[in-house]
XYZ file of C-alpha atoms in Angstrom:
88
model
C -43.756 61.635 148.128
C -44.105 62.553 144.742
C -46.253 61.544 142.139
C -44.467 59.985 139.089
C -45.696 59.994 135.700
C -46.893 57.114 133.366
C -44.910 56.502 130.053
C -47.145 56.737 126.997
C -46.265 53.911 123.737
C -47.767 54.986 121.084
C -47.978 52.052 118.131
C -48.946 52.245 114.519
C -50.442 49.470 112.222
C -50.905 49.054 108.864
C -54.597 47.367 108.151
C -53.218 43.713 107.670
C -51.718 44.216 111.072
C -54.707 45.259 112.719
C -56.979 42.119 111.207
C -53.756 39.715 112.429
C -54.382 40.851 115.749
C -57.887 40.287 115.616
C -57.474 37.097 114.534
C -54.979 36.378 117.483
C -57.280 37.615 119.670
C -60.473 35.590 118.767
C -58.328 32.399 119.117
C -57.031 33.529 122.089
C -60.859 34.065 123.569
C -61.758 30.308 122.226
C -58.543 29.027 123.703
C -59.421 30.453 126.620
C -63.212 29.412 127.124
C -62.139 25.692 126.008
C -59.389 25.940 129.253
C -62.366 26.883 131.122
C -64.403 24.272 130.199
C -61.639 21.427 131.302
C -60.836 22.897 134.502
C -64.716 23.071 134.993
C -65.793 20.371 134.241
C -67.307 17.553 135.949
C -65.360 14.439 137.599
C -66.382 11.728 139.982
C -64.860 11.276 143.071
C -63.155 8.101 141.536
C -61.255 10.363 138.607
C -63.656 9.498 135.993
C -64.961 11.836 133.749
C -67.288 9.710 131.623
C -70.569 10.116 132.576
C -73.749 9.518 131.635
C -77.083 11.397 132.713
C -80.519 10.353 133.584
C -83.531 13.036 133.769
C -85.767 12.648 136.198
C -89.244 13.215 135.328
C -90.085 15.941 137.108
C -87.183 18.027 135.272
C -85.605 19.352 138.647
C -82.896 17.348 138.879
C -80.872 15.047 137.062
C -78.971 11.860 138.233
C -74.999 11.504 136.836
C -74.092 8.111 137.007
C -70.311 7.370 136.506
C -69.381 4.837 133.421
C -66.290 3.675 135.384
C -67.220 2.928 138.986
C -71.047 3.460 138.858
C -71.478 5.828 141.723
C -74.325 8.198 141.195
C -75.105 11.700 142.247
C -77.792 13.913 141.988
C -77.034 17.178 140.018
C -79.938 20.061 140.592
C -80.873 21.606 136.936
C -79.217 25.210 136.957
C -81.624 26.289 133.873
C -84.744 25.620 136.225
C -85.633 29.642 138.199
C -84.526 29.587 141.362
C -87.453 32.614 142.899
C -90.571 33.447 140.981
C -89.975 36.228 138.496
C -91.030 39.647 139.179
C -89.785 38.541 143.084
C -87.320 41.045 144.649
């Protein structure tokens, strides 16, 4: 079969163009990272998504205790290392 070819667009902009699309994009990123954040975050098996956390001492983990129906759950600390450094 042969191979077809690709269409080329070429597009101008003046300056004022080119900082308006900036612009539209740097929203766009924010917009995007705040969508992220709602369809990430956290919800109890209830619906709630109040919360309220409790350290324990050690630092390891931390317990999430639901403001609506009280249930509690144990969420490990992602910041804490996971292997010892310089470990391959």
């Amino acid at each position: 079969m042969a191979r077809r070819k690709g269409i080329t667009i070429r597009l101008e902009f003046d300056d004022k163009s080119k900082l308006k699309l900036r612009a539209i994009a740097k929203h766009v990123g924010a917009l995007a990272d705040e969508l992220d954040k709602i369809d990430n975050a956290w919800q109890c098996d209830c619906g709630s998504l109040d919360y309220s956390d409790h350290t324990y001492p050690s630092g390891t983990s931390v317990t999430r205790v639901c403001d609506k129906c009280k249930e509690s759950y144990i969420i490990p600390n992602e910041e804490l290392p996971t292997r010892l450094e310089g470990s391959d």
